[in-house]
PDB file of C-alpha atoms in Angstrom:
ATOM      1  CA  ALA S1445      15.240 -11.704   2.596  1.00 64.00           C
ATOM      2  CA  GLN S1446      12.018 -10.427   1.351  1.00 74.00           C
ATOM      3  CA  LYS S1447       9.318 -10.108   3.947  1.00 93.00           C
ATOM      4  CA  ILE S1448       6.505 -10.554   1.540  1.00 97.00           C
ATOM      5  CA  THR S1449       6.807 -12.828  -1.517  1.00 97.00           C
ATOM      6  CA  GLN S1450       4.272 -12.985  -4.265  1.00 97.00           C
ATOM      7  CA  THR S1451       5.470 -15.621  -6.802  1.00 96.00           C
ATOM      8  CA  GLN S1452       2.919 -14.940  -9.536  1.00 96.00           C
ATOM      9  CA  PRO S1453       3.742 -11.918 -11.548  1.00 94.00           C
ATOM     10  CA  GLY S1454       0.768 -12.398 -13.746  1.00 95.00           C
ATOM     11  CA  MET S1455      -2.376 -14.542 -14.025  1.00 95.00           C
ATOM     12  CA  PHE S1456      -5.010 -15.120 -16.635  1.00 96.00           C
ATOM     13  CA  VAL S1457      -8.247 -16.510 -15.423  1.00 96.00           C
ATOM     14  CA  GLN S1458     -11.602 -17.206 -17.151  1.00 97.00           C
ATOM     15  CA  GLU S1459     -14.571 -15.196 -15.947  1.00 97.00           C
ATOM     16  CA  LYS S1460     -16.684 -16.910 -13.278  1.00 97.00           C
ATOM     17  CA  GLU S1461     -13.776 -19.151 -12.185  1.00 97.00           C
ATOM     18  CA  ALA S1462     -12.205 -18.964  -8.735  1.00 97.00           C
ATOM     19  CA  VAL S1463      -8.711 -17.703  -8.435  1.00 97.00           C
ATOM     20  CA  THR S1464      -6.051 -18.027  -5.817  1.00 98.00           C
ATOM     21  CA  LEU S1465      -3.284 -15.423  -5.453  1.00 98.00           C
ATOM     22  CA  ASP S1466      -0.239 -16.621  -3.487  1.00 98.00           C
ATOM     23  CA  CYS S1467       1.479 -14.762  -0.683  1.00 98.00           C
ATOM     24  CA  THR S1468       4.150 -15.944   1.764  1.00 98.00           C
ATOM     25  CA  TYR S1469       5.583 -13.815   4.560  1.00 97.00           C
ATOM     26  CA  ASP S1470       8.597 -13.788   6.773  1.00 96.00           C
ATOM     27  CA  THR S1471       8.407 -12.460  10.408  1.00 93.00           C
ATOM     28  CA  SER S1472       9.683 -13.513  13.843  1.00 91.00           C
ATOM     29  CA  ASP S1473       7.111 -11.322  15.562  1.00 90.00           C
ATOM     30  CA  PRO S1474       4.193 -13.294  17.027  1.00 92.00           C
ATOM     31  CA  SER S1475       1.863 -10.320  16.508  1.00 92.00           C
ATOM     32  CA  TYR S1476       1.321  -9.178  12.891  1.00 94.00           C
ATOM     33  CA  GLY S1477      -1.389  -8.469  10.470  1.00 94.00           C
ATOM     34  CA  LEU S1478      -1.767  -9.389   6.801  1.00 96.00           C
ATOM     35  CA  PHE S1479      -3.648  -7.368   4.210  1.00 96.00           C
ATOM     36  CA  TRP S1480      -4.587  -7.679   0.587  1.00 97.00           C
ATOM     37  CA  TYR S1481      -5.118  -4.624  -1.529  1.00 97.00           C
ATOM     38  CA  LYS S1482      -6.435  -4.239  -5.104  1.00 97.00           C
ATOM     39  CA  GLN S1483      -4.980  -1.627  -7.385  1.00 96.00           C
ATOM     40  CA  PRO S1484      -6.802  -0.913 -10.617  1.00 94.00           C
ATOM     41  CA  SER S1485      -5.068   0.892 -13.500  1.00 91.00           C
ATOM     42  CA  SER S1486      -6.330   4.227 -12.100  1.00 88.00           C
ATOM     43  CA  GLY S1487      -3.819   3.754  -9.229  1.00 88.00           C
ATOM     44  CA  GLU S1488      -5.781   3.880  -6.027  1.00 89.00           C
ATOM     45  CA  MET S1489      -5.124   1.176  -3.394  1.00 93.00           C
ATOM     46  CA  ILE S1490      -8.431  -0.520  -2.383  1.00 94.00           C
ATOM     47  CA  PHE S1491      -8.444  -2.517   0.810  1.00 93.00           C
ATOM     48  CA  LEU S1492      -9.908  -5.959   0.416  1.00 96.00           C
ATOM     49  CA  ILE S1493      -9.348  -8.172   3.434  1.00 95.00           C
ATOM     50  CA  TYR S1494      -7.320  -8.406   6.728  1.00 94.00           C
ATOM     51  CA  GLN S1495      -6.098 -11.362   8.807  1.00 96.00           C
ATOM     52  CA  GLY S1496      -4.625 -10.974  12.268  1.00 94.00           C
ATOM     53  CA  SER S1497      -2.011 -13.423  13.378  1.00 95.00           C
ATOM     54  CA  TYR S1498      -4.103 -14.469  16.336  1.00 95.00           C
ATOM     55  CA  ASP S1499      -7.295 -14.829  14.445  1.00 93.00           C
ATOM     56  CA  GLN S1500      -8.577 -18.354  14.749  1.00 90.00           C
ATOM     57  CA  GLN S1501     -10.698 -18.298  11.668  1.00 94.00           C
ATOM     58  CA  ASN S1502      -9.824 -17.378   8.065  1.00 96.00           C
ATOM     59  CA  ALA S1503     -11.092 -13.938   7.142  1.00 95.00           C
ATOM     60  CA  THR S1504     -13.888 -13.606   4.569  1.00 96.00           C
ATOM     61  CA  GLU S1505     -15.300 -10.423   2.862  1.00 95.00           C
ATOM     62  CA  GLY S1506     -17.915 -11.230   0.261  1.00 97.00           C
ATOM     63  CA  ARG S1507     -16.319 -12.934  -2.661  1.00 97.00           C
ATOM     64  CA  TYR S1508     -12.805 -12.614  -1.026  1.00 98.00           C
ATOM     65  CA  SER S1509     -11.408 -15.003   1.453  1.00 97.00           C
ATOM     66  CA  LEU S1510      -7.962 -15.456   2.932  1.00 97.00           C
ATOM     67  CA  ASN S1511      -6.428 -18.931   3.230  1.00 97.00           C
ATOM     68  CA  PHE S1512      -4.323 -18.349   6.303  1.00 96.00           C
ATOM     69  CA  GLN S1513      -1.738 -21.122   7.011  1.00 96.00           C
ATOM     70  CA  LYS S1514       0.263 -19.840   9.882  1.00 95.00           C
ATOM     71  CA  ALA S1515       2.748 -22.692  10.172  1.00 95.00           C
ATOM     72  CA  ARG S1516       3.559 -22.290   6.444  1.00 96.00           C
ATOM     73  CA  LYS S1517       3.579 -18.487   6.668  1.00 96.00           C
ATOM     74  CA  SER S1518       1.206 -18.211   3.847  1.00 97.00           C
ATOM     75  CA  ALA S1519      -1.835 -15.957   3.347  1.00 98.00           C
ATOM     76  CA  ASN S1520      -3.259 -16.648  -0.020  1.00 98.00           C
ATOM     77  CA  LEU S1521      -6.204 -14.551  -1.345  1.00 98.00           C
ATOM     78  CA  VAL S1522      -9.136 -16.509  -2.890  1.00 98.00           C
ATOM     79  CA  ILE S1523     -11.555 -14.721  -5.155  1.00 98.00           C
ATOM     80  CA  SER S1524     -14.623 -16.741  -5.931  1.00 95.00           C
ATOM     81  CA  ALA S1525     -16.709 -16.351  -9.091  1.00 95.00           C
ATOM     82  CA  SER S1526     -14.289 -13.913 -10.770  1.00 96.00           C
ATOM     83  CA  GLN S1527     -15.602 -10.898 -12.637  1.00 97.00           C
ATOM     84  CA  LEU S1528     -14.164  -8.752 -15.392  1.00 97.00           C
ATOM     85  CA  GLY S1529     -13.939  -5.896 -12.876  1.00 96.00           C
ATOM     86  CA  ASP S1530     -11.487  -7.991 -10.855  1.00 97.00           C
ATOM     87  CA  SER S1531      -8.724  -7.331 -13.387  1.00 97.00           C
ATOM     88  CA  ALA S1532      -6.112  -5.347 -11.484  1.00 97.00           C
ATOM     89  CA  MET S1533      -2.904  -5.569  -9.544  1.00 97.00           C
ATOM     90  CA  TYR S1534      -3.220  -7.374  -6.250  1.00 98.00           C
ATOM     91  CA  PHE S1535      -0.827  -6.712  -3.419  1.00 98.00           C
ATOM     92  CA  CYS S1536      -0.196  -8.657  -0.238  1.00 98.00           C
ATOM     93  CA  ALA S1537       1.100  -6.605   2.727  1.00 97.00           C
ATOM     94  CA  MET S1538       2.141  -7.166   6.300  1.00 96.00           C
ATOM     95  CA  ARG S1539       2.035  -4.944   9.396  1.00 94.00           C
ATOM     96  CA  GLU S1540       4.470  -5.635  12.155  1.00 89.00           C
ATOM     97  CA  PRO S1541       3.931  -3.174  15.039  1.00 79.00           C
ATOM     98  CA  SER S1542       7.124  -2.067  16.700  1.00 78.00           C
ATOM     99  CA  GLY S1543       8.195   0.146  19.432  1.00 73.00           C
ATOM    100  CA  GLY S1544       7.225   3.792  19.132  1.00 79.00           C
ATOM    101  CA  GLY S1545       4.048   3.047  17.244  1.00 82.00           C
ATOM    102  CA  ALA S1546       5.715   2.460  13.818  1.00 88.00           C
ATOM    103  CA  ASP S1547       3.328   0.208  11.828  1.00 89.00           C
ATOM    104  CA  GLY S1548       3.797   0.965   8.230  1.00 93.00           C
ATOM    105  CA  LEU S1549       2.954  -1.767   5.715  1.00 95.00           C
ATOM    106  CA  THR S1550       5.514  -3.851   3.897  1.00 96.00           C
ATOM    107  CA  PHE S1551       4.189  -4.837   0.449  1.00 97.00           C
ATOM    108  CA  GLY S1552       4.987  -7.614  -1.978  1.00 97.00           C
ATOM    109  CA  LYS S1553       5.680  -6.970  -5.600  1.00 96.00           C
ATOM    110  CA  GLY S1554       2.169  -7.797  -6.656  1.00 97.00           C
ATOM    111  CA  THR S1555       0.287 -10.062  -8.996  1.00 98.00           C
ATOM    112  CA  HIS S1556      -1.299  -8.769 -12.166  1.00 97.00           C
ATOM    113  CA  LEU S1557      -4.669 -10.553 -12.590  1.00 98.00           C
ATOM    114  CA  ILE S1558      -6.481 -10.470 -15.892  1.00 97.00           C
ATOM    115  CA  ILE S1559      -9.977 -11.890 -16.050  1.00 97.00           C
ATOM    116  CA  GLN S1560     -10.841 -13.103 -19.625  1.00 96.00           C
ATOM    117  CA  PRO S1561     -14.430 -13.225 -20.847  1.00 94.00           C
TER     118      PRO S1561
ATOM    119  CA  GLU Y 469     -17.937   8.620   2.415  1.00 66.00           C
ATOM    120  CA  ALA Y 470     -14.746  10.064   3.861  1.00 81.00           C
ATOM    121  CA  GLU Y 471     -11.696   9.899   1.676  1.00 93.00           C
ATOM    122  CA  VAL Y 472      -8.040  10.729   1.715  1.00 96.00           C
ATOM    123  CA  ALA Y 473      -7.376  13.667  -0.625  1.00 97.00           C
ATOM    124  CA  GLN Y 474      -4.110  14.233  -2.496  1.00 97.00           C
ATOM    125  CA  SER Y 475      -2.974  16.862  -4.898  1.00 97.00           C
ATOM    126  CA  PRO Y 476      -1.867  17.285  -7.552  1.00 97.00           C
ATOM    127  CA  ARG Y 477      -2.924  14.043  -9.173  1.00 96.00           C
ATOM    128  CA  TYR Y 478      -0.115  14.360 -11.746  1.00 97.00           C
ATOM    129  CA  LYS Y 479       3.070  16.391 -11.757  1.00 97.00           C
ATOM    130  CA  ILE Y 480       5.755  16.662 -14.447  1.00 98.00           C
ATOM    131  CA  THR Y 481       8.963  18.343 -13.432  1.00 97.00           C
ATOM    132  CA  GLU Y 482      12.506  18.709 -14.614  1.00 97.00           C
ATOM    133  CA  LYS Y 483      15.380  17.180 -12.672  1.00 96.00           C
ATOM    134  CA  SER Y 484      16.928  19.514 -10.162  1.00 96.00           C
ATOM    135  CA  GLN Y 485      13.569  21.277  -9.580  1.00 97.00           C
ATOM    136  CA  ALA Y 486      11.704  21.284  -6.363  1.00 97.00           C
ATOM    137  CA  VAL Y 487       8.296  19.504  -6.140  1.00 98.00           C
ATOM    138  CA  ALA Y 488       5.774  19.227  -3.314  1.00 98.00           C
ATOM    139  CA  PHE Y 489       2.796  17.003  -2.725  1.00 97.00           C
ATOM    140  CA  TRP Y 490      -0.153  17.536  -0.455  1.00 98.00           C
ATOM    141  CA  CYS Y 491      -2.311  15.059   1.511  1.00 98.00           C
ATOM    142  CA  ASP Y 492      -5.416  15.626   3.599  1.00 97.00           C
ATOM    143  CA  PRO Y 493      -6.296  12.479   5.664  1.00 97.00           C
ATOM    144  CA  ILE Y 494      -9.642  11.353   6.722  1.00 96.00           C
ATOM    145  CA  SER Y 495     -10.945  13.520   9.516  1.00 94.00           C
ATOM    146  CA  GLY Y 496     -10.066  12.142  12.874  1.00 93.00           C
ATOM    147  CA  HIS Y 497      -7.209   9.928  11.644  1.00 95.00           C
ATOM    148  CA  ALA Y 498      -4.175  10.589  13.815  1.00 94.00           C
ATOM    149  CA  THR Y 499      -1.831   8.462  11.795  1.00 95.00           C
ATOM    150  CA  LEU Y 500      -0.645   9.447   8.283  1.00 97.00           C
ATOM    151  CA  TYR Y 501       1.734   7.570   5.990  1.00 97.00           C
ATOM    152  CA  TRP Y 502       3.587   8.502   2.799  1.00 98.00           C
ATOM    153  CA  TYR Y 503       4.537   5.656   0.467  1.00 98.00           C
ATOM    154  CA  ARG Y 504       6.439   5.664  -2.879  1.00 98.00           C
ATOM    155  CA  GLN Y 505       5.516   3.150  -5.526  1.00 97.00           C
ATOM    156  CA  ILE Y 506       7.897   2.713  -8.395  1.00 96.00           C
ATOM    157  CA  LEU Y 507       6.371   1.303 -11.619  1.00 92.00           C
ATOM    158  CA  GLY Y 508       5.975  -2.479 -11.420  1.00 90.00           C
ATOM    159  CA  GLN Y 509       6.631  -2.683  -7.706  1.00 93.00           C
ATOM    160  CA  GLY Y 510       4.739  -2.511  -4.446  1.00 96.00           C
ATOM    161  CA  PRO Y 511       4.553   0.648  -2.390  1.00 97.00           C
ATOM    162  CA  GLU Y 512       7.421   1.307   0.048  1.00 97.00           C
ATOM    163  CA  LEU Y 513       6.904   3.355   3.253  1.00 96.00           C
ATOM    164  CA  LEU Y 514       8.710   6.684   3.234  1.00 97.00           C
ATOM    165  CA  VAL Y 515       7.458   8.261   6.451  1.00 97.00           C
ATOM    166  CA  GLN Y 516       4.790   7.768   9.159  1.00 96.00           C
ATOM    167  CA  PHE Y 517       3.346  10.530  11.406  1.00 96.00           C
ATOM    168  CA  GLN Y 518       1.377  10.194  14.614  1.00 94.00           C
ATOM    169  CA  ASP Y 519      -0.392  13.516  14.926  1.00 94.00           C
ATOM    170  CA  GLU Y 520       2.425  16.001  14.153  1.00 94.00           C
ATOM    171  CA  SER Y 521       5.281  13.752  15.211  1.00 94.00           C
ATOM    172  CA  VAL Y 522       7.424  11.558  12.966  1.00 95.00           C
ATOM    173  CA  VAL Y 523       7.171   7.949  14.134  1.00 94.00           C
ATOM    174  CA  ASP Y 524       9.205   6.349  11.332  1.00 94.00           C
ATOM    175  CA  ASP Y 525      11.308   7.994   8.612  1.00 95.00           C
ATOM    176  CA  SER Y 526      13.988   5.309   8.318  1.00 93.00           C
ATOM    177  CA  GLN Y 527      13.345   4.889   4.579  1.00 93.00           C
ATOM    178  CA  LEU Y 528      13.120   8.585   3.774  1.00 96.00           C
ATOM    179  CA  PRO Y 529      16.060   9.846   1.643  1.00 94.00           C
ATOM    180  CA  LYS Y 530      16.684  12.818   3.939  1.00 93.00           C
ATOM    181  CA  ASP Y 531      19.223  14.469   1.730  1.00 95.00           C
ATOM    182  CA  ARG Y 532      16.470  15.476  -0.718  1.00 97.00           C
ATOM    183  CA  PHE Y 533      13.168  14.526   0.797  1.00 97.00           C
ATOM    184  CA  SER Y 534      11.337  16.233   3.643  1.00 97.00           C
ATOM    185  CA  ALA Y 535       7.877  15.774   5.147  1.00 97.00           C
ATOM    186  CA  GLU Y 536       5.817  17.726   7.624  1.00 96.00           C
ATOM    187  CA  ARG Y 537       2.508  17.704   9.301  1.00 96.00           C
ATOM    188  CA  LEU Y 538       2.647  20.895  11.270  1.00 86.00           C
ATOM    189  CA  LYS Y 539      -0.849  20.948  12.886  1.00 89.00           C
ATOM    190  CA  GLY Y 540      -1.344  17.187  12.862  1.00 86.00           C
ATOM    191  CA  VAL Y 541      -3.879  17.242  10.083  1.00 93.00           C
ATOM    192  CA  ASP Y 542      -2.764  17.647   6.514  1.00 96.00           C
ATOM    193  CA  SER Y 543       0.833  16.892   5.339  1.00 98.00           C
ATOM    194  CA  THR Y 544       3.290  17.942   2.681  1.00 98.00           C
ATOM    195  CA  LEU Y 545       5.976  15.864   1.101  1.00 98.00           C
ATOM    196  CA  LYS Y 546       8.762  17.753  -0.617  1.00 98.00           C
ATOM    197  CA  ILE Y 547      11.615  16.735  -2.951  1.00 98.00           C
ATOM    198  CA  GLN Y 548      14.476  19.111  -3.546  1.00 97.00           C
ATOM    199  CA  PRO Y 549      16.129  18.608  -5.965  1.00 97.00           C
ATOM    200  CA  ALA Y 550      14.197  16.034  -7.929  1.00 97.00           C
ATOM    201  CA  GLU Y 551      16.107  13.227  -9.748  1.00 97.00           C
ATOM    202  CA  LEU Y 552      15.153  11.009 -12.599  1.00 96.00           C
ATOM    203  CA  GLY Y 553      14.851   8.054 -10.250  1.00 95.00           C
ATOM    204  CA  ASP Y 554      12.142   9.855  -8.189  1.00 97.00           C
ATOM    205  CA  SER Y 555       9.605   9.239 -10.967  1.00 97.00           C
ATOM    206  CA  ALA Y 556       6.939   7.176  -9.257  1.00 97.00           C
ATOM    207  CA  MET Y 557       3.478   7.224  -7.674  1.00 97.00           C
ATOM    208  CA  TYR Y 558       3.347   8.885  -4.248  1.00 98.00           C
ATOM    209  CA  LEU Y 559       0.687   7.419  -2.118  1.00 97.00           C
ATOM    210  CA  CYS Y 560      -0.755   8.953   1.173  1.00 97.00           C
ATOM    211  CA  ALA Y 561      -2.683   6.863   3.606  1.00 97.00           C
ATOM    212  CA  SER Y 562      -4.332   7.473   6.949  1.00 96.00           C
ATOM    213  CA  SER Y 563      -5.668   5.469   9.802  1.00 94.00           C
ATOM    214  CA  LEU Y 564      -6.921   5.495  13.285  1.00 91.00           C
ATOM    215  CA  VAL Y 565      -4.232   4.384  15.683  1.00 85.00           C
ATOM    216  CA  GLY Y 566      -3.591   0.748  14.881  1.00 80.00           C
ATOM    217  CA  GLY Y 567      -6.372   0.616  12.439  1.00 84.00           C
ATOM    218  CA  GLU Y 568      -6.805  -0.134   8.783  1.00 87.00           C
ATOM    219  CA  GLN Y 569      -4.962   2.159   6.315  1.00 92.00           C
ATOM    220  CA  PHE Y 570      -7.101   4.037   3.788  1.00 93.00           C
ATOM    221  CA  PHE Y 571      -5.210   5.214   0.613  1.00 95.00           C
ATOM    222  CA  GLY Y 572      -5.659   8.373  -1.362  1.00 96.00           C
ATOM    223  CA  PRO Y 573      -5.611   8.378  -5.135  1.00 95.00           C
ATOM    224  CA  GLY Y 574      -1.957   9.134  -5.345  1.00 95.00           C
ATOM    225  CA  THR Y 575       0.224  11.714  -7.156  1.00 96.00           C
ATOM    226  CA  ARG Y 576       2.023  10.428 -10.222  1.00 96.00           C
ATOM    227  CA  LEU Y 577       5.336  12.211 -10.565  1.00 98.00           C
ATOM    228  CA  THR Y 578       7.387  12.215 -13.774  1.00 97.00           C
ATOM    229  CA  VAL Y 579      10.875  13.744 -13.653  1.00 97.00           C
ATOM    230  CA  LEU Y 580      12.277  14.681 -17.097  1.00 96.00           C
TER     231      LEU Y 580
END
């Protein structure tokens, strides 16, 4: 079973509209972290936002917010007032710390977001 | 602003040749990761170092891939021999222990 599922391969959104990118995850570990990264066509991975499993409030960073629904195991990214520069691939990722310090990220397959003028 | 450095940015090689990638993490970051990203997919972890020690290499194809971080600072990832299926973006990331991972610009490998 996939640990991170992103069900939207691609999305087209009008500029200035809000957009929600879906992410569901699968883990039995009570302690985990959820991340969203943006990857423009140039290839670099840009960190956007983080949510810890024990965080009581949804994370926010500027125009980015994370809609964390723990019981549903979902961590959707919300981008408010989308801009042309938001066009990119977006990846949801999870960190599950394990014994020995291993904490590499598990990524979903990504959503290709295109903002239209 | 501190960044993760990687070189080369692009590499074209023929199958059966050896290829090596270099990564210099953000100063002070003890943890270093190598990921492979095949076109159209998300990155997959290959290896994680804590200082000079390997913490996780469970997904590293050890018959052809090797990674080292001899002095606990910069790191080299090697493929010998390269195969057509190795064509991908190779991403390096670093972090403080348990902290957020910062990614480098990546090395885009094409195997002909």
